[in-house]
Coordinates of C-alpha atoms and ligand atoms in Angstrom, one line a residue:
M1 CA -21.9 1.9 17.0
A2 CA -19.7 3.2 20.3
A3 CA -21.4 4.7 23.1
A4 CA -21.7 7.8 22.3
C5 CA -21.0 9.8 25.6
A6 CA -18.2 8.4 27.6
R7 CA -17.7 9.4 31.2
R8 CA -14.2 11.5 31.0
S9 CA -12.7 13.7 33.8
E10 CA -11.9 17.0 32.9
G11 CA -8.5 16.6 32.2
E12 CA -9.3 13.5 30.2
R13 CA -11.0 16.0 27.9
A14 CA -8.7 18.1 27.8
E15 CA -6.3 15.8 26.8
I16 CA -7.9 14.4 24.2
E17 CA -9.2 17.4 22.3
R18 CA -5.3 18.5 22.0
R19 CA -4.8 15.4 20.5
R20 CA -6.7 16.3 17.9
L21 CA -7.3 12.6 17.0
V22 CA -8.0 11.7 13.0
L23 CA -10.0 8.4 12.3
A24 CA -9.2 7.1 8.5
I25 CA -10.8 4.6 6.6
E26 CA -9.5 2.1 4.3
S27 CA -11.5 -0.1 1.3
S28 CA -10.3 0.4 -1.7
C29 CA -9.7 -3.2 -2.4
D30 CA -10.4 -6.5 0.1
E31 CA -8.8 -5.1 3.0
T32 CA -11.6 -3.2 5.8
A33 CA -9.0 -1.1 7.6
V34 CA -9.5 1.7 10.4
A35 CA -6.9 4.0 11.9
I36 CA -7.0 6.5 14.5
I37 CA -3.7 8.7 14.6
D38 CA -3.0 12.2 16.7
A39 CA -1.6 15.4 15.9
D40 CA 1.9 14.4 16.5
G41 CA 2.0 11.2 14.0
N42 CA 1.1 8.8 16.8
M43 CA -1.0 6.1 15.7
L44 CA -3.3 5.0 18.7
A45 CA -5.8 2.4 16.6
N46 CA -4.5 0.1 13.8
Q47 CA -7.0 -2.3 12.6
V48 CA -7.0 -4.4 9.7
S49 CA -9.7 -7.2 8.7
T50 CA -8.8 -8.9 5.3
Q51 CA -11.3 -10.4 3.4
I52 CA -8.4 -12.4 1.5
D53 CA -9.9 -16.2 2.4
F54 CA -13.1 -15.6 0.7
H55 CA -11.5 -14.3 -2.2
A56 CA -8.7 -16.9 -2.2
R57 CA -10.9 -19.8 -3.8
F58 CA -11.8 -17.7 -7.1
G59 CA -8.3 -16.9 -7.5
G60 CA -8.2 -13.1 -7.1
V61 CA -10.3 -10.3 -5.8
V62 CA -14.1 -10.1 -6.6
P63 CA -15.4 -7.2 -6.5
E64 CA -18.9 -8.0 -5.8
I65 CA -17.7 -10.3 -2.8
A66 CA -15.1 -6.6 -1.4
S67 CA -18.1 -4.6 -1.7
R68 CA -20.4 -6.6 0.3
K69 CA -17.7 -8.0 2.9
H70 CA -16.7 -3.9 3.9
V71 CA -20.8 -3.4 4.7
E72 CA -20.4 -6.3 7.0
V73 CA -17.5 -5.6 8.9
I74 CA -17.1 -1.5 8.3
V75 CA -19.2 -1.2 11.5
S76 CA -16.9 -3.0 13.7
V77 CA -13.4 -2.4 12.7
V78 CA -14.5 1.3 13.3
D79 CA -15.9 0.4 17.1
A80 CA -12.4 -2.0 17.6
A81 CA -10.4 1.3 16.0
L82 CA -12.2 3.4 18.9
E83 CA -12.0 1.0 21.5
D84 CA -8.2 0.8 20.5
A85 CA -7.5 4.4 20.7
A86 CA -9.0 4.4 24.2
A87 CA -6.8 1.7 25.7
S88 CA -4.1 3.7 23.7
L89 CA -4.7 6.8 25.7
G90 CA -4.9 4.6 28.9
L91 CA -9.0 6.4 29.1
E92 CA -10.8 4.5 31.9
G93 CA -14.3 5.8 30.4
G94 CA -14.7 3.3 27.5
A95 CA -14.4 3.6 23.6
I96 CA -13.6 7.2 22.3
A97 CA -16.9 8.5 20.8
P98 CA -17.5 10.1 17.4
S99 CA -17.8 13.6 19.1
E100 CA -14.2 13.1 20.4
L101 CA -12.7 13.0 17.2
A102 CA -11.3 15.9 15.6
A103 CA -11.7 14.6 11.5
V104 CA -12.7 11.8 9.7
G105 CA -10.4 10.4 6.7
V106 CA -10.9 8.2 4.1
T107 CA -9.5 6.7 1.2
Q108 CA -11.4 8.4 -2.0
G109 CA -9.6 6.3 -5.0
P110 CA -8.2 4.8 -6.8
G111 CA -9.4 1.3 -6.3
L112 CA -12.8 -0.8 -6.7
V113 CA -15.5 1.5 -7.5
G114 CA -18.0 -0.7 -5.2
A115 CA -15.4 -1.2 -2.2
L116 CA -14.6 2.8 -1.9
V117 CA -18.4 3.9 -2.1
V118 CA -18.5 1.8 1.0
G119 CA -16.0 3.4 2.5
V120 CA -16.7 7.0 1.7
A121 CA -20.6 6.8 2.0
F122 CA -19.5 5.3 5.8
A123 CA -17.3 8.1 6.9
K124 CA -19.4 10.5 5.2
G125 CA -22.6 9.6 7.2
F126 CA -20.2 9.3 10.2
A127 CA -18.6 12.2 10.3
Y128 CA -21.3 14.6 9.3
A129 CA -23.6 12.8 12.3
A130 CA -20.4 13.8 14.7
G131 CA -20.2 17.1 13.2
K132 CA -16.9 16.9 12.2
P133 CA -14.4 17.8 8.9
L134 CA -14.1 15.0 6.3
V135 CA -10.7 14.6 4.7
C136 CA -10.2 12.6 1.0
V137 CA -7.4 10.8 0.7
N138 CA -5.4 9.7 -2.3
H139 CA -5.2 5.7 -2.1
L140 CA -1.4 6.0 -3.8
E141 CA -0.3 8.8 -1.9
G142 CA -0.8 6.4 1.3
H143 CA 1.2 4.3 0.0
L144 CA 4.0 6.9 -0.6
F145 CA 3.4 8.4 3.2
A146 CA 3.7 4.6 4.8
N147 CA 7.4 5.1 4.5
L148 CA 6.7 8.3 7.1
L149 CA 5.8 5.7 9.5
A150 CA 9.7 4.3 9.5
Q151 CA 11.4 7.5 8.6
P152 CA 9.6 10.7 10.1
D153 CA 12.1 13.0 8.6
L154 CA 11.7 12.0 5.2
K155 CA 11.9 14.6 2.9
P156 CA 11.2 15.5 -1.0
P157 CA 13.1 15.6 -3.0
F158 CA 13.4 12.3 -3.9
I159 CA 12.5 9.0 -5.8
F160 CA 9.5 6.5 -4.9
T161 CA 8.5 3.3 -6.2
L162 CA 4.9 1.9 -6.3
V163 CA 4.9 -1.8 -6.4
S164 CA 1.1 -2.8 -5.8
G165 CA -1.7 -5.4 -6.8
G166 CA -2.9 -2.5 -9.0
H167 CA -0.2 0.0 -9.9
T168 CA 3.5 -0.1 -11.3
M169 CA 5.0 3.8 -10.6
L170 CA 8.5 5.5 -10.8
V171 CA 7.8 8.9 -9.2
H172 CA 9.8 12.1 -8.6
V173 CA 8.0 13.5 -5.7
K174 CA 9.2 16.9 -6.0
A175 CA 7.6 18.4 -3.3
W176 CA 4.9 17.0 -0.8
G177 CA 1.7 17.1 -3.2
D178 CA 4.4 17.9 -6.2
Y179 CA 4.6 14.3 -8.1
E180 CA 6.1 13.7 -11.5
V181 CA 4.7 10.0 -12.7
L182 CA 8.3 8.9 -14.8
G183 CA 7.0 5.5 -15.8
E184 CA 4.4 3.4 -15.1
T185 CA 3.2 -0.4 -16.5
L186 CA 2.2 -0.6 -19.9
D187 CA 0.3 -3.4 -19.0
D188 CA 0.1 -5.4 -15.6
A189 CA 1.0 -4.4 -12.4
V190 CA 3.8 -6.4 -10.5
G191 CA 1.7 -7.9 -7.5
E192 CA -0.8 -8.6 -10.9
A193 CA 2.1 -10.6 -12.4
F194 CA 3.3 -12.2 -8.7
D195 CA -0.6 -13.4 -8.3
K196 CA -0.7 -14.7 -12.1
V197 CA 2.4 -16.9 -11.6
A198 CA 0.8 -18.3 -8.6
K199 CA -2.1 -18.6 -10.1
A200 CA -0.2 -20.5 -13.0
L201 CA 1.6 -22.5 -10.6
G202 CA -2.1 -24.1 -8.8
L203 CA -0.5 -22.1 -5.6
G204 CA -3.1 -20.3 -4.3
Y205 CA -3.6 -16.1 -3.8
P206 CA -2.3 -13.7 -3.1
G207 CA 0.7 -15.0 -4.9
G208 CA 3.2 -12.5 -3.8
P209 CA 3.8 -14.0 -0.1
I210 CA 4.0 -17.1 -1.6
I211 CA 6.8 -16.9 -4.4
S212 CA 8.4 -15.1 -1.7
K213 CA 8.6 -17.9 0.6
L214 CA 9.5 -20.0 -2.0
A215 CA 12.4 -18.0 -3.9
E216 CA 14.4 -18.0 -0.2
T217 CA 16.1 -21.4 -1.1
G218 CA 15.9 -21.0 -4.9
N219 CA 18.4 -19.9 -7.2
P220 CA 18.1 -16.5 -9.4
K221 CA 20.2 -17.6 -11.8
A222 CA 18.7 -21.0 -12.8
I223 CA 16.1 -19.2 -15.7
D224 CA 17.1 -16.5 -17.8
F225 CA 13.3 -14.7 -17.6
P226 CA 13.0 -11.6 -19.9
R227 CA 13.9 -8.2 -18.7
A228 CA 11.4 -6.0 -20.4
L229 CA 11.8 -2.1 -22.0
N230 CA 15.3 -2.5 -19.9
S231 CA 17.1 0.7 -21.9
R232 CA 18.5 3.8 -20.0
G233 CA 16.2 6.3 -20.1
D234 CA 12.5 4.3 -20.1
Y235 CA 10.8 4.6 -16.9
R236 CA 7.9 2.5 -18.7
F237 CA 7.4 -1.3 -17.5
S238 CA 5.7 -4.0 -18.9
L239 CA 5.7 -7.4 -17.0
S240 CA 3.3 -9.2 -19.5
G241 CA 5.6 -10.9 -21.8
L242 CA 7.6 -12.1 -18.5
K243 CA 4.4 -13.6 -17.2
T244 CA 4.0 -15.3 -20.6
A245 CA 7.8 -16.5 -20.7
V246 CA 7.4 -18.4 -17.1
T247 CA 3.9 -19.6 -18.4
L248 CA 5.4 -21.1 -21.3
Y249 CA 8.5 -22.4 -19.3
I250 CA 5.7 -24.3 -17.0
E251 CA 4.4 -26.0 -20.2
Q252 CA 7.3 -26.8 -21.8
E253 CA 8.9 -28.3 -18.4
T254 CA 5.5 -30.3 -17.8
K255 CA 5.4 -31.5 -21.4
A256 CA 8.8 -32.9 -21.7
G257 CA 8.3 -34.7 -18.2
R258 CA 10.4 -32.7 -16.2
T259 CA 9.5 -31.9 -12.5
I260 CA 9.6 -28.0 -12.0
H261 CA 11.8 -26.6 -9.5
L262 CA 9.7 -23.9 -7.7
P263 CA 12.0 -22.5 -5.6
D264 CA 14.5 -21.8 -8.7
L265 CA 11.4 -20.8 -10.9
A266 CA 10.1 -18.4 -7.9
A267 CA 13.9 -17.0 -7.2
S268 CA 14.5 -16.3 -11.5
F269 CA 10.8 -14.8 -11.8
E270 CA 11.9 -12.1 -8.9
A271 CA 15.1 -11.2 -10.2
A272 CA 13.7 -10.6 -13.6
V273 CA 11.4 -8.4 -11.9
F274 CA 13.3 -6.9 -9.6
D275 CA 16.5 -6.1 -11.3
V276 CA 14.3 -3.9 -14.1
Q277 CA 13.0 -2.3 -10.6
Y278 CA 16.5 -1.5 -9.1
K279 CA 18.0 -0.5 -12.6
K280 CA 15.1 2.4 -13.8
A281 CA 15.2 3.4 -9.9
K282 CA 18.5 4.0 -9.8
N283 CA 18.8 5.3 -13.1
A284 CA 15.8 8.1 -12.2
L285 CA 18.1 8.7 -9.2
H286 CA 21.2 9.6 -11.3
A287 CA 18.8 11.5 -13.5
T288 CA 17.2 13.7 -10.8
G289 CA 20.1 13.9 -8.7
C290 CA 18.2 13.2 -5.7
K291 CA 19.9 11.2 -2.8
E292 CA 16.7 9.4 -1.3
Y293 CA 14.8 6.7 -2.5
C294 CA 11.3 5.3 -0.9
I295 CA 9.1 2.1 -2.3
G296 CA 5.4 1.4 -1.3
G297 CA 2.7 -1.0 -1.9
G298 CA 2.5 -4.5 -1.5
V299 CA 5.3 -5.6 -3.2
S300 CA 7.7 -3.4 -1.1
A301 CA 7.2 -6.1 1.6
N302 CA 9.4 -8.6 -0.4
P303 CA 12.1 -9.1 1.7
H304 CA 14.3 -9.6 -1.3
L305 CA 13.3 -6.5 -3.0
R306 CA 13.8 -4.6 -0.1
E307 CA 17.2 -5.7 1.0
M308 CA 18.4 -5.6 -3.0
M309 CA 17.2 -1.5 -3.0
I310 CA 18.4 -0.9 0.8
K311 CA 22.0 -2.9 0.0
K312 CA 22.8 -1.7 -4.1
L313 CA 21.2 1.8 -3.5
G314 CA 22.4 2.3 -0.1
R315 CA 26.1 1.1 -1.6
Q316 CA 26.0 4.4 -3.7
G317 CA 25.4 7.0 -0.7
I318 CA 21.2 6.9 -1.7
R319 CA 19.5 6.4 1.8
V320 CA 16.7 3.8 1.1
T321 CA 13.8 4.2 3.2
V322 CA 10.8 1.2 3.1
P323 CA 7.9 0.9 4.6
P324 CA 6.7 -0.8 8.2
L325 CA 5.9 -4.7 7.0
S326 CA 2.5 -3.8 8.0
A327 CA 2.1 -0.7 6.3
C328 CA 3.3 -2.0 2.3
T329 CA -0.3 -4.0 2.1
D330 CA -3.0 -1.8 2.1
N331 CA -3.9 -0.9 5.8
A332 CA -5.3 2.9 7.4
A333 CA -2.7 4.0 9.1
M334 CA -0.8 5.2 5.7
I335 CA -4.3 6.8 5.3
A336 CA -4.0 8.4 8.4
E337 CA -1.2 9.7 8.2
V338 CA -2.0 11.7 4.8
A339 CA -5.6 12.7 6.7
R340 CA -3.5 14.2 9.2
R341 CA -1.5 16.1 7.5
K342 CA -4.2 17.4 5.2
F343 CA -6.2 18.4 8.4
D344 CA -3.7 20.1 9.4
R345 CA -3.6 22.2 6.0
G346 CA -7.3 22.9 6.5
E347 CA -7.8 20.3 3.6
I348 CA -11.2 19.5 4.0
S349 CA -13.7 18.0 1.4
P350 CA -17.6 18.6 1.0
F351 CA -20.3 16.4 1.9
D352 CA -21.0 15.5 -1.5
V353 CA -17.8 13.8 -2.7
D354 CA -17.9 10.6 -4.7
A355 CA -15.8 8.1 -4.5
D356 CA -13.2 8.2 -7.9
P357 CA -11.9 4.6 -9.0
N358 CA -9.5 6.3 -11.4
M359 CA -7.7 8.8 -9.2
T360 CA -3.9 8.9 -10.0
L361 CA -1.1 10.6 -8.2
Ligands
KG4_401 O1 -1.1 -2.9 -2.0 P1 -1.7 -4.2 -1.8 O2 -2.1 -4.6 -0.8 O3 -3.1 -3.9 -2.7 C1 -3.4 -2.6 -3.4 O4 -3.3 -1.5 -3.4 O5 -3.4 -3.4 -4.7 O6 -1.0 -5.4 -2.8 C2 -1.4 -6.5 -3.0 C3 -0.4 -7.4 -3.6 C4 -0.4 -8.4 -4.3 O7 -0.6 -8.6 -5.7 C5 0.2 -9.1 -3.4 O8 0.5 -10.7 -4.2 C6 1.4 -7.9 -3.6 O9 1.1 -7.3 -3.1 N1 2.3 -8.9 -2.5 C7 3.7 -9.4 -2.3 C8 4.5 -9.7 -0.9 N2 3.5 -9.5 -0.4 C9 2.0 -8.8 -1.3 N3 4.7 -9.5 -3.7 C10 5.2 -9.5 -3.6 N4 6.2 -10.0 -2.4 C11 5.4 -9.8 -1.2 N5 6.0 -10.7 -0.1
ZN402 ZN1 -3.1 -0.6 -2.1

């Protein structure tokens, strides 16, 4: 671990204390991430160690591997973050020491239980040993708060779309902490559908970035894929029918001896997914009268989805916020932003908390 006691001048010590540094840990899936934020929201460290390469050969995240990799790297990722924060503050006495932090935040859930346990157990031991309070964070709230990293003056009420590998939700954010989930997916999550389509085409994992790159040169109107549960007032989602339609299309074309035009397939698949996302978000905005909209989760890194929401909703007078690209897929900066605010309000967790894989908003 980083040096327990770094040499500091009086002035440096006072400055560190004034900043009330919060270190946050994220380990809910296949990213081990650690960020350090100060009381004003300045991100002083933002480390992400991804395990994607270890899972790619299996075509998806293998929970057992995820847990082990978190265990292997968590100490060095925390150390790197402590060093980055000292460098960001221009300190000469070496890495920030655990005792110089004000609090330790951690993702409590939802996610893979074995992966979450590594982060939570580490955070508890680390905070306890340093004599610092523990702040537990909901990963889904993290994806929402990623928008604050791009737009600090984002204020409820607004409509929020969460599209990740594990979740698809349309949420009416009435106030911070007051969330009405208007609709969720009945089957696959949007990111999961991207991953499954890429897998069916033998293109690798994760599918989102591969499909979105292909779609750049494709015609979104080339293939008419189904749009499920597309009626007004229905905020639920269903992706499995679309996934089956894509698989059938691939089989059909292959049987007929035709070459599949991958860019057209990718663009048409994206259009089917995003048309539904747009329409339901627009309906929810109209129904609630909200004038603000934001989005989060791994799929919100998709340039076509971002552009569609910004342009089409923007034309209707809606202010659209999208997270910084680096804060769409799993990261600890978004967890740090939630932890900082909770700590500020005195929302501390006891040391006997457990990981909660089934947490919801
Ligand atoms: O939020 P995230 O990192 O993990 C979860 O909390 O689930 O999301 C990962 C998901 C994966 O399914 C991945 O394929 C998808 O986000 N993704 C994308 C893009 N980049 C990542 N989907 C569509 N387009 C992208 N550019
Ligand atoms: Zn996530």
